[in-house]
Each structure stands twice: as structure tokens, then as C-alpha cells.
CSV table of C-alpha atoms in Angstrom, one decimal:
chain,number,residue,atom,x,y,z
A,1,UNK,CA,201.1,92.9,168.1
A,2,UNK,CA,200.6,91.1,164.7
A,3,UNK,CA,200.2,93.1,161.5
A,4,UNK,CA,196.4,92.4,161.1
A,5,UNK,CA,195.9,93.5,164.7
A,6,UNK,CA,197.9,96.6,164.1
A,7,UNK,CA,195.9,97.4,161.0
A,8,UNK,CA,192.6,96.8,162.8
A,9,UNK,CA,193.7,99.1,165.7
A,10,UNK,CA,194.7,101.7,163.1
A,11,UNK,CA,191.2,101.5,161.5
A,12,UNK,CA,189.4,101.6,164.8
A,13,UNK,CA,188.1,105.2,165.4
A,14,UNK,CA,189.4,107.1,168.4
A,15,UNK,CA,187.2,107.9,171.4
A,16,UNK,CA,187.0,111.5,170.2
A,17,UNK,CA,185.9,110.4,166.8
A,18,UNK,CA,183.2,108.2,168.2
A,19,UNK,CA,181.9,111.0,170.5
A,20,UNK,CA,181.9,113.3,167.5
A,21,UNK,CA,179.7,110.9,165.5
A,22,UNK,CA,177.4,110.3,168.5
A,23,UNK,CA,176.9,114.1,169.0
A,24,UNK,CA,176.3,114.5,165.3
A,25,UNK,CA,173.6,111.9,165.4
A,26,UNK,CA,171.9,113.9,168.2
A,27,UNK,CA,171.9,117.0,166.0
A,28,UNK,CA,174.6,118.7,168.0
A,29,UNK,CA,176.9,119.8,165.2
A,30,UNK,CA,177.9,123.4,166.1
A,31,UNK,CA,179.9,124.6,169.2
A,32,UNK,CA,176.9,126.1,170.9
A,33,UNK,CA,174.8,123.0,170.6
A,34,UNK,CA,177.6,120.7,171.8
A,35,UNK,CA,178.4,123.1,174.7
A,36,UNK,CA,174.8,123.2,175.7
A,37,UNK,CA,174.8,119.4,176.1
A,38,UNK,CA,178.0,119.6,178.0
A,39,UNK,CA,176.5,122.4,180.2
A,40,UNK,CA,173.5,120.2,181.0
A,41,UNK,CA,175.8,117.3,182.0
A,42,UNK,CA,177.9,119.6,184.3
A,43,UNK,CA,174.8,121.1,185.8
A,44,UNK,CA,173.5,117.7,186.7
A,45,UNK,CA,176.7,116.7,188.4
A,46,UNK,CA,176.9,120.1,190.2
A,47,UNK,CA,173.3,119.8,191.5
A,48,UNK,CA,174.0,116.2,192.7
A,49,UNK,CA,177.2,117.4,194.5
A,50,UNK,CA,175.4,120.2,196.4
A,51,UNK,CA,172.5,117.8,197.2
A,52,UNK,CA,174.9,115.6,199.0
A,53,UNK,CA,176.4,118.6,200.7
A,54,UNK,CA,172.9,119.8,201.9
A,55,UNK,CA,172.6,116.5,203.7
A,56,UNK,CA,176.0,116.5,205.3
A,57,UNK,CA,177.1,120.1,205.9
A,58,UNK,CA,174.4,121.2,208.4
A,59,UNK,CA,175.4,118.3,210.7
A,60,UNK,CA,178.9,119.8,211.1
A,61,UNK,CA,178.7,122.7,213.6
A,62,UNK,CA,182.2,124.0,212.5
A,63,UNK,CA,180.9,124.9,209.1
A,64,UNK,CA,178.1,127.1,210.4
A,65,UNK,CA,175.9,126.6,207.3
A,66,UNK,CA,172.3,125.7,207.0
A,67,UNK,CA,170.7,123.4,204.5
A,68,UNK,CA,169.0,126.4,202.9
A,69,UNK,CA,172.3,128.1,202.4
A,70,UNK,CA,173.7,125.0,200.7
A,71,UNK,CA,170.6,124.7,198.4
A,72,UNK,CA,171.0,128.4,197.5
A,73,UNK,CA,174.7,127.9,196.6
A,74,UNK,CA,173.7,124.8,194.7
A,75,UNK,CA,171.2,126.7,192.6
A,76,UNK,CA,173.8,129.4,191.9
A,77,UNK,CA,176.5,126.8,191.0
A,78,UNK,CA,174.0,125.0,188.7
A,79,UNK,CA,173.3,128.3,187.0
A,80,UNK,CA,177.0,128.7,186.5
A,81,UNK,CA,177.1,125.3,184.8
A,82,UNK,CA,174.3,126.2,182.5
A,83,UNK,CA,176.2,129.3,181.4
A,84,UNK,CA,178.9,127.0,180.0
A,85,UNK,CA,176.8,126.8,176.8
A,86,UNK,CA,178.4,130.2,175.9
A,87,UNK,CA,182.0,129.2,176.8
A,88,UNK,CA,183.2,129.0,173.1
A,89,UNK,CA,180.8,131.4,171.4
A,90,UNK,CA,181.1,134.1,174.0
A,91,UNK,CA,184.0,133.2,176.3
A,92,UNK,CA,184.5,136.6,177.9
A,93,UNK,CA,180.8,137.0,178.7
A,94,UNK,CA,180.6,133.5,180.0
A,95,UNK,CA,183.4,133.9,182.5
A,96,UNK,CA,182.1,137.3,183.6
A,97,UNK,CA,178.7,136.0,184.4
A,98,UNK,CA,180.1,132.9,186.1
A,99,UNK,CA,182.3,135.1,188.3
A,100,UNK,CA,179.3,137.3,189.2
A,101,UNK,CA,177.4,134.2,190.4
A,102,UNK,CA,180.5,133.1,192.3
A,103,UNK,CA,180.4,136.4,194.2
A,104,UNK,CA,176.9,135.5,195.2
A,105,UNK,CA,178.0,132.1,196.4
A,106,UNK,CA,180.8,133.6,198.5
A,107,UNK,CA,178.4,136.1,200.0
A,108,UNK,CA,176.1,133.2,201.0
A,109,UNK,CA,178.6,131.2,203.0
A,110,UNK,CA,182.2,132.7,202.8
A,111,UNK,CA,183.6,130.4,205.5
A,112,UNK,CA,183.3,127.2,203.4
A,113,UNK,CA,184.5,128.6,200.1
A,114,UNK,CA,182.1,126.6,198.0
A,115,UNK,CA,183.0,126.2,194.4
A,116,UNK,CA,181.2,124.7,191.4
A,117,UNK,CA,182.7,123.4,188.2
A,118,UNK,CA,181.8,126.5,186.1
A,119,UNK,CA,184.6,128.9,187.1
A,120,UNK,CA,187.4,126.4,186.3
A,121,UNK,CA,185.9,125.3,183.0
A,122,UNK,CA,185.2,128.9,181.9
A,123,UNK,CA,188.8,130.0,182.8
A,124,UNK,CA,190.2,127.0,181.0
A,125,UNK,CA,188.3,127.8,177.8
A,126,UNK,CA,189.2,131.5,177.9
A,127,UNK,CA,192.9,130.6,178.3
A,128,UNK,CA,192.8,128.5,175.1
A,129,UNK,CA,190.8,131.1,173.0
A,130,UNK,CA,191.9,134.6,174.1
A,131,UNK,CA,195.2,136.4,174.0
A,132,UNK,CA,197.5,136.1,177.0
A,133,UNK,CA,197.0,139.7,178.1
A,134,UNK,CA,193.2,139.3,178.0
A,135,UNK,CA,193.3,136.1,180.0
A,136,UNK,CA,195.6,137.8,182.6
A,137,UNK,CA,193.2,140.7,183.0
A,138,UNK,CA,190.2,138.5,183.6
A,139,UNK,CA,192.0,136.2,186.0
A,140,UNK,CA,193.3,139.1,188.1
A,141,UNK,CA,189.9,140.8,188.1
A,142,UNK,CA,188.2,137.5,189.2
A,143,UNK,CA,190.7,137.0,192.1
A,144,UNK,CA,190.4,140.6,193.3
A,145,UNK,CA,186.6,140.5,193.2
A,146,UNK,CA,186.3,137.2,195.0
A,147,UNK,CA,188.8,138.2,197.6
A,148,UNK,CA,187.0,141.5,198.2
A,149,UNK,CA,183.7,139.8,198.5
A,150,UNK,CA,185.1,137.4,201.0
A,151,UNK,CA,186.5,140.3,203.0
A,152,UNK,CA,183.2,142.1,202.9
A,153,UNK,CA,181.1,139.1,203.9
A,154,UNK,CA,183.4,138.2,206.9
A,155,UNK,CA,184.1,141.7,208.1
A,156,UNK,CA,184.3,141.8,211.9
A,157,UNK,CA,183.9,138.0,212.4
A,158,UNK,CA,186.4,135.8,214.2
A,159,UNK,CA,189.0,134.3,211.8
A,160,UNK,CA,188.1,136.7,209.0
A,161,UNK,CA,191.7,137.3,208.0
A,162,UNK,CA,192.3,133.5,207.6
A,163,UNK,CA,189.1,133.1,205.6
A,164,UNK,CA,190.1,136.0,203.2
A,165,UNK,CA,193.6,134.7,202.8
A,166,UNK,CA,192.3,131.2,202.0
A,167,UNK,CA,189.8,132.7,199.5
A,168,UNK,CA,192.6,134.6,197.8
A,169,UNK,CA,194.8,131.5,197.5
A,170,UNK,CA,192.0,129.4,196.3
A,171,UNK,CA,190.9,131.9,193.6
A,172,UNK,CA,194.4,132.6,192.5
A,173,UNK,CA,195.2,128.9,192.0
A,174,UNK,CA,191.9,128.2,190.3
A,175,UNK,CA,192.0,130.9,187.7
A,176,UNK,CA,195.7,131.0,187.1
A,177,UNK,CA,195.9,127.2,186.9
A,178,UNK,CA,192.9,126.7,184.7
A,179,UNK,CA,193.9,129.5,182.4
A,180,UNK,CA,197.4,128.2,182.0
A,181,UNK,CA,196.3,124.7,181.3
A,182,UNK,CA,193.8,125.9,178.7
A,183,UNK,CA,196.5,128.0,177.0
A,184,UNK,CA,199.0,125.1,177.1
A,185,UNK,CA,196.5,122.6,175.6
A,186,UNK,CA,195.5,125.1,172.9
A,187,UNK,CA,199.2,125.8,172.0
A,188,UNK,CA,199.8,122.0,171.8
A,189,UNK,CA,196.8,121.7,169.5
A,190,UNK,CA,198.0,124.5,167.3
A,191,UNK,CA,201.4,123.0,167.1
A,192,UNK,CA,200.0,119.6,166.0
A,193,UNK,CA,198.0,121.3,163.3
A,194,UNK,CA,201.0,123.3,162.1
A,195,UNK,CA,203.1,120.1,162.1
A,196,UNK,CA,200.5,118.3,160.1
A,197,UNK,CA,200.2,121.1,157.7
A,198,UNK,CA,204.0,121.4,157.4
A,199,UNK,CA,204.2,117.6,156.8
A,200,UNK,CA,201.5,117.9,154.1
A,201,UNK,CA,203.4,120.8,152.5
A,202,UNK,CA,206.6,118.7,152.5
A,203,UNK,CA,204.8,115.8,150.9
A,204,UNK,CA,203.3,118.1,148.3
A,205,UNK,CA,206.7,119.6,147.6
A,206,UNK,CA,208.2,116.1,147.2
A,207,UNK,CA,205.4,115.1,144.9
A,208,UNK,CA,205.9,118.2,142.8
A,209,UNK,CA,209.7,117.6,142.7
A,210,UNK,CA,209.1,114.1,141.6
A,211,UNK,CA,206.6,115.1,138.9
A,212,UNK,CA,209.0,117.9,137.7
A,213,UNK,CA,211.8,115.3,137.6
A,214,UNK,CA,209.6,112.9,135.6
A,215,UNK,CA,208.6,115.7,133.2
A,216,UNK,CA,212.2,116.8,132.8
A,217,UNK,CA,213.3,113.2,132.2
A,218,UNK,CA,210.6,112.7,129.6
A,219,UNK,CA,211.7,115.9,127.9
A,220,UNK,CA,215.2,114.7,127.7
A,221,UNK,CA,214.1,111.3,126.4
A,222,UNK,CA,212.0,113.0,123.8
A,223,UNK,CA,215.0,115.1,122.6
A,224,UNK,CA,217.2,112.0,122.5
A,225,UNK,CA,214.5,110.2,120.4
A,226,UNK,CA,214.5,113.2,118.1
A,227,UNK,CA,218.3,112.9,117.8
A,228,UNK,CA,218.0,109.2,117.0
A,229,UNK,CA,215.6,110.0,114.2
A,230,UNK,CA,217.8,112.8,112.9
A,231,UNK,CA,220.9,110.6,113.0
A,232,UNK,CA,219.5,107.5,111.4
A,233,UNK,CA,216.1,107.8,109.7
A,234,UNK,CA,217.1,109.9,106.7
A,235,UNK,CA,220.1,107.7,106.0
A,236,UNK,CA,218.1,104.5,106.4
A,237,UNK,CA,215.5,105.8,103.9
A,238,UNK,CA,218.2,106.8,101.3
A,239,UNK,CA,220.0,103.5,101.8
A,240,UNK,CA,216.7,101.6,101.4
A,241,UNK,CA,216.1,103.3,98.1
A,242,UNK,CA,219.7,102.5,96.9
A,243,UNK,CA,219.3,98.8,97.9
A,244,UNK,CA,216.1,98.6,96.0
A,245,UNK,CA,217.9,99.9,92.9
A,246,UNK,CA,220.3,97.0,93.2
A,247,UNK,CA,217.6,94.4,93.0
A,248,UNK,CA,218.6,93.4,89.5
A,249,UNK,CA,222.2,92.7,90.4
A,250,UNK,CA,221.6,90.8,93.7
A,251,UNK,CA,217.9,90.6,94.2
A,252,UNK,CA,217.8,88.4,97.3
A,253,UNK,CA,220.4,90.3,99.3
A,254,UNK,CA,219.0,93.7,98.2
A,255,UNK,CA,215.5,92.8,99.1
A,256,UNK,CA,216.6,91.4,102.5
A,257,UNK,CA,218.6,94.5,103.2
A,258,UNK,CA,215.8,96.8,102.2
A,259,UNK,CA,213.3,95.0,104.3
A,260,UNK,CA,215.6,95.2,107.3
A,261,UNK,CA,216.2,98.9,106.8
A,262,UNK,CA,212.5,99.6,106.4
A,263,UNK,CA,211.8,97.7,109.6
A,264,UNK,CA,214.4,99.7,111.5
A,265,UNK,CA,212.8,102.9,110.2
A,266,UNK,CA,209.4,101.8,111.3
A,267,UNK,CA,210.6,100.8,114.7
A,268,UNK,CA,212.3,104.1,115.3
A,269,UNK,CA,209.4,106.1,114.1
A,270,UNK,CA,207.0,104.0,116.3
A,271,UNK,CA,209.2,104.7,119.4
A,272,UNK,CA,209.2,108.4,118.5
A,273,UNK,CA,205.4,108.5,118.2
A,274,UNK,CA,204.9,106.5,121.3
A,275,UNK,CA,207.0,108.7,123.6
A,276,UNK,CA,206.9,112.2,122.1
A,277,UNK,CA,203.1,112.1,122.1
A,278,UNK,CA,203.2,112.0,125.9
A,279,UNK,CA,205.8,114.7,126.4
A,280,UNK,CA,205.9,118.5,126.4
A,281,UNK,CA,208.2,120.2,124.1
A,282,UNK,CA,211.5,121.3,125.6
A,283,UNK,CA,214.2,123.7,124.4
A,284,UNK,CA,216.9,121.9,122.4
A,285,UNK,CA,220.4,121.1,123.7
A,286,UNK,CA,222.2,121.5,120.4
A,287,UNK,CA,223.5,118.9,118.0
A,288,UNK,CA,225.6,116.8,120.4
A,289,UNK,CA,225.9,113.0,119.4
A,290,UNK,CA,223.5,110.7,121.3
A,291,UNK,CA,225.5,108.3,123.6
A,292,UNK,CA,224.8,104.6,123.9
A,293,UNK,CA,226.3,101.5,125.5
A,294,UNK,CA,229.3,101.6,123.2
A,295,UNK,CA,230.3,104.8,125.1
A,296,UNK,CA,230.3,103.1,128.5
A,297,UNK,CA,234.1,102.8,128.4
A,298,UNK,CA,234.5,106.6,127.9
A,299,UNK,CA,231.9,107.2,130.7
A,300,UNK,CA,233.9,105.0,133.1
A,301,UNK,CA,237.2,106.8,132.2
A,302,UNK,CA,235.5,110.1,132.8
A,303,UNK,CA,234.3,108.9,136.2
A,304,UNK,CA,237.8,107.8,137.1
A,305,UNK,CA,239.2,111.2,136.1
A,306,UNK,CA,236.8,112.6,138.6
A,307,UNK,CA,238.3,110.4,141.4
A,308,UNK,CA,235.8,107.5,141.4
A,309,UNK,CA,237.1,104.0,141.9
A,310,UNK,CA,235.0,102.3,139.1
A,311,UNK,CA,235.5,98.6,138.2
A,312,UNK,CA,233.8,97.9,134.8
A,313,UNK,CA,233.0,94.4,133.5
A,314,UNK,CA,231.4,93.6,130.1
A,315,UNK,CA,230.3,90.1,129.5
A,316,UNK,CA,228.9,88.3,126.5
A,317,UNK,CA,228.7,89.3,122.8
A,318,UNK,CA,227.2,92.8,122.3
A,319,UNK,CA,223.8,93.0,120.7
A,320,UNK,CA,222.3,95.7,118.5
A,321,UNK,CA,219.5,97.1,120.7
A,322,UNK,CA,216.8,99.4,119.7
A,323,UNK,CA,218.1,103.0,119.7
A,324,UNK,CA,215.9,104.1,122.7
A,325,UNK,CA,216.9,101.1,124.7
A,326,UNK,CA,220.6,101.7,123.9
A,327,UNK,CA,220.3,105.3,125.1
A,328,UNK,CA,218.3,104.5,128.2
A,329,UNK,CA,220.7,101.9,129.5
A,330,UNK,CA,223.6,104.3,129.0
A,331,UNK,CA,221.7,107.1,130.8
A,332,UNK,CA,220.9,104.7,133.7
A,333,UNK,CA,224.5,103.7,134.1
A,334,UNK,CA,225.5,107.4,134.0
A,335,UNK,CA,223.0,108.3,136.7
A,336,UNK,CA,224.0,105.3,138.9
A,337,UNK,CA,227.7,106.5,138.7
A,338,UNK,CA,226.6,110.0,139.5
A,339,UNK,CA,224.6,108.9,142.5
A,340,UNK,CA,227.5,106.8,143.8
A,341,UNK,CA,229.8,109.8,143.5
A,342,UNK,CA,227.3,112.0,145.5
A,343,UNK,CA,226.1,109.7,148.2
A,344,UNK,CA,229.1,107.2,148.6
A,345,UNK,CA,232.3,109.2,147.9
A,346,UNK,CA,235.4,107.1,147.9
A,347,UNK,CA,233.5,103.8,147.7
A,348,UNK,CA,234.4,101.2,145.1
A,349,UNK,CA,231.7,101.1,142.3
A,350,UNK,CA,231.3,97.9,140.3
A,351,UNK,CA,229.6,98.4,137.0
A,352,UNK,CA,228.6,95.3,135.1
A,353,UNK,CA,227.0,95.0,131.6
A,354,UNK,CA,226.1,91.4,130.6
A,355,UNK,CA,224.6,90.3,127.3
A,356,UNK,CA,222.7,87.1,128.0
A,357,UNK,CA,220.8,85.0,125.4
A,358,UNK,CA,217.4,86.4,126.4
A,359,UNK,CA,218.1,89.6,128.2
A,360,UNK,CA,220.7,92.3,128.9
A,361,UNK,CA,221.7,92.9,132.6
A,362,UNK,CA,223.1,96.2,133.8
A,363,UNK,CA,224.2,96.5,137.4
A,364,UNK,CA,225.9,99.3,139.4
A,365,UNK,CA,226.8,98.6,143.0
A,366,UNK,CA,228.8,100.6,145.5
A,367,UNK,CA,230.0,99.9,149.0
A,368,UNK,CA,229.9,102.1,152.1
A,369,UNK,CA,231.0,105.7,151.7
A,370,UNK,CA,234.6,106.3,152.9
A,371,UNK,CA,234.0,109.9,153.7
A,372,UNK,CA,231.1,112.2,154.5
A,373,UNK,CA,228.9,112.8,151.5
A,374,UNK,CA,228.6,116.5,150.5
A,375,UNK,CA,225.2,118.1,150.8
A,376,UNK,CA,223.4,117.8,147.4
A,377,UNK,CA,220.0,119.2,148.2
A,378,UNK,CA,216.8,117.3,147.7
A,379,UNK,CA,217.3,113.7,146.7
A,380,UNK,CA,215.3,111.1,144.9
A,381,UNK,CA,214.9,112.5,141.4
A,382,UNK,CA,217.8,110.5,140.0
A,383,UNK,CA,216.0,107.2,140.9
A,384,UNK,CA,212.8,108.6,139.5
A,385,UNK,CA,214.5,109.3,136.2
A,386,UNK,CA,216.1,105.8,136.1
A,387,UNK,CA,212.9,104.1,136.8
A,388,UNK,CA,211.1,106.2,134.1
A,389,UNK,CA,213.7,105.2,131.5
A,390,UNK,CA,213.4,101.5,132.5
A,391,UNK,CA,209.7,101.6,132.2
A,392,UNK,CA,209.9,103.3,128.8
A,393,UNK,CA,211.8,100.4,127.3
A,394,UNK,CA,210.0,97.6,129.2
A,395,UNK,CA,212.9,96.7,131.5
A,396,UNK,CA,212.8,95.4,135.1
A,397,UNK,CA,214.4,97.9,137.5
A,398,UNK,CA,215.3,97.6,141.2
A,399,UNK,CA,217.3,99.8,143.5
A,400,UNK,CA,218.0,99.5,147.2
A,401,UNK,CA,220.6,99.1,149.9
A,402,UNK,CA,223.0,96.1,150.0
A,403,UNK,CA,223.9,93.9,153.0
A,404,UNK,CA,227.2,95.6,153.4
A,405,UNK,CA,225.7,99.0,153.7
A,406,UNK,CA,226.1,100.1,150.1
A,407,UNK,CA,223.6,100.6,147.3
A,408,UNK,CA,222.8,98.7,144.2
A,409,UNK,CA,220.9,99.5,141.0
A,410,UNK,CA,219.9,96.5,138.8
A,411,UNK,CA,218.2,96.5,135.4
A,412,UNK,CA,217.2,93.6,133.2
A,413,UNK,CA,216.1,94.3,129.6
A,414,UNK,CA,214.4,91.5,127.7
A,415,UNK,CA,216.0,90.8,124.3
A,416,UNK,CA,213.7,90.2,121.3
A,417,UNK,CA,214.4,87.5,118.7
A,418,UNK,CA,215.3,90.1,116.1
A,419,UNK,CA,217.9,91.7,118.3
A,420,UNK,CA,219.5,88.3,119.1
A,421,UNK,CA,220.0,87.7,115.4
A,422,UNK,CA,221.9,91.0,115.0
A,423,UNK,CA,225.3,91.5,116.5
A,424,UNK,CA,227.3,94.7,117.0
A,425,UNK,CA,229.8,95.6,114.4
A,426,UNK,CA,227.7,94.7,111.4
A,427,UNK,CA,226.9,98.1,110.1
A,428,UNK,CA,223.8,98.4,112.1
A,429,UNK,CA,223.6,102.1,112.6
A,430,UNK,CA,223.4,102.0,116.4
A,431,UNK,CA,222.3,105.0,118.3
A,432,UNK,CA,225.8,105.1,119.8
A,433,UNK,CA,227.3,106.7,116.8
A,434,UNK,CA,228.8,110.2,116.7
A,435,UNK,CA,227.6,111.5,113.4
A,436,UNK,CA,225.9,114.9,113.3
A,437,UNK,CA,222.4,115.7,112.1
């Protein structure tokens, strides 16, 4: 089936939904109103069935029943059907009244064991609504009463024992079978509801975990932005003032340096205002230096000490990136190595950092795991954090399985003209420094 056909079939309402809408248009919205319509339908079918019997049964001498008896039983069976309007609002009273009418049917012509649709439907409904013990009591009482009525009505007649035995077997199968089916269907329905609610609860929990991970990641980013400001802004402002005082000795160089420093300060403050305004305050994590791409070699060495087989490649001439971009790329690489360690233990991990003319590429790819991954609890929040960081700095981010059964994370960060003009190692004050506040 094609995708459009599948989508159309998914949108098409089920027969139950169409029936529900049709009944609602008729004004039958509650259980009593809908069961009343159902009872009228069953009564019509019952009356028709006994009308056919009234024409055929008297012609069979073996049945020993008159047309009048058939019409009497038909009227009683029709009354049973009409009582089905109470089957869900008063299931016990409904079955009790229907069994009482069934006793009258048995008394009219016990030898033919006539039966309408009411007893089976009422027993089915009670089986689905009442407790097992209640259903068992009603079923046993119905079987005993109908068997006793058959015995009383055929007392002293030829073949009475066989008639009573047949009545017992018929009643037992009807009430036990209908009650069991009703209980089974109701249990299946309850299980479906529980599974749906459990699935919805799992989805809610997953969404809450994802939202918590996003909030936590944003909190960490906010703290790192604060560290960027603490490490660099005060020094940049002081240096700008010093450069401006040198204008007399080297005006052109001093003004150029001062303008560059002021631009860096404005850029960092703009990043700080952009992100921190969206984040909740979190408790601090001390005065640890903020890592950046210059710390990737140390990160790779640390991963190797933990037993990871990491192959690191750096291509191109390093650029001076904005502090938040420098931090974000480092954190994404760190999370990618952590994910590979958790989900693909023993696999070779290839980490690549490439400085291109117009963008910076970061890629971390691992092969198949060489041993069974350890259980690490709920997953997915690491990818959420990486995507959040990539979105923050305007980078393209993709993550997914590879053709060889591994996993790859790829990020591409566009490089601005101002960043291309600045190269690492030129006293830039990168966020990868290790100075304190």
C-alpha cells in the first residue's frame, strides 16, 4: 500500500467511530439511550424469529407445540429483549428480570427449550461489569432455576429426564459461556486502556526528561558564558583603556587595537544577554577554567586513559572563534566521546576537527561496539544537549547511525569574515585559556 493510501486509511474513521457519530446525531448519547435503541433492534429480530417459528413449529408433531404457545413465548422473549435497555445501568436487575421471563418461557413449552437473545446478552454484559463472584452467583442461580422449572413442567411425562438434562446443559453453556466471554472482552478492553495510559505516561516522562535535560544544558551554558565574561571582559576593558592612552605614540595601531577589543567586549556581552535572559539561575560550579577547542588534545588523552581507542585529526589553520562557539564545540566533542564510550565500548572513535575557509567541521564517528554496552539508564539527553548547543551558536547538527552499524555526530559552524581574519596564537584572549576569575 502506498504512503498516501496508508495515510488515508489512517484518517478514515473506524466502524465504531462512525456508529458513535450516527447515534449521537440521533440524540442517543448516554448508555441508557443507546441500549434502548439496541433493545428495540433485538426485540424486532426476536419477534421476527418467533413469527417464523409460529408458522413452522405446529406442523411438526414431534414438537407438540401449538401456534398460540409459540406466540406466547415470542411475546415473553420480546419482553426480554426490551429489558436490555437496563443492561448497563442496572445489569443485575436486568438479568434477574430476563431469567424470570425465561422461566415463563420454559413453563410454556419445556420440550423445545425455546430461547431468545436476551439471556445471553444480559449475561455477557454482567460478566463484563460485575465482579467474578457476583457473576458466578447469578449464573449458578439462573441454571438452577431454569433446570428446576424444566423438571416441574415435565414431571411425570415421557422423556422428562432427558428434557431436564438437556435444559441443564443448555442453560449452563449459555450463562457460563456468555459471562466468560463478557469478562474476557472487558479485561482486554481494560488492558488496552492501561497500555495506552502507560504509553502516554512513558511519553510524558520522556518529554519531561528531555525538557529537564534542555534546562540543565541551558543552565550549564549560562554558567560558561558567565565564566567567559569573568575571564575576559574585565581584562579587555582595562586593555582598551591602556591602548587608548597610547594613541599619541602610535595612534593608528592603538585605535585599531582599541576598536577590536571593544568589539570583542560587545560581542561577548551580547552573547551573554542573548542566552542568560532565557535561562534559570543555577548553582555555581566553582572557578574552574572554561575549556575550548584548544583543550581537545587533553580531552582525547583523557579518553584514551579511560580505555577508549580515539583517533584525532585536526586539519587547517585554527581560527579564533567567538567564546561561546569555542566552548560549545568542545562540549559537543566531549559528549560525543562519552556517548561512544557508553554505547559502543571497544569501538574505534574517529574525531575530526577541520578549519575550512567558510566553516568549521567537527565530526565524531564510532564503529560497532566490540562488547556489550553497560546499562546507563534513560538515554537521549546527551543528543538533546548537543543539539541545544549547536542551535545556540547557529551550527548545523546531525546525528545518526552509519552504514557499518556505528554512529556519527557531525557539526558545521559557519565562519564569519571577522573570524577568518583572526588566527589563533595572536593574543586573542580565546575562551580556552586557563586563567582564573
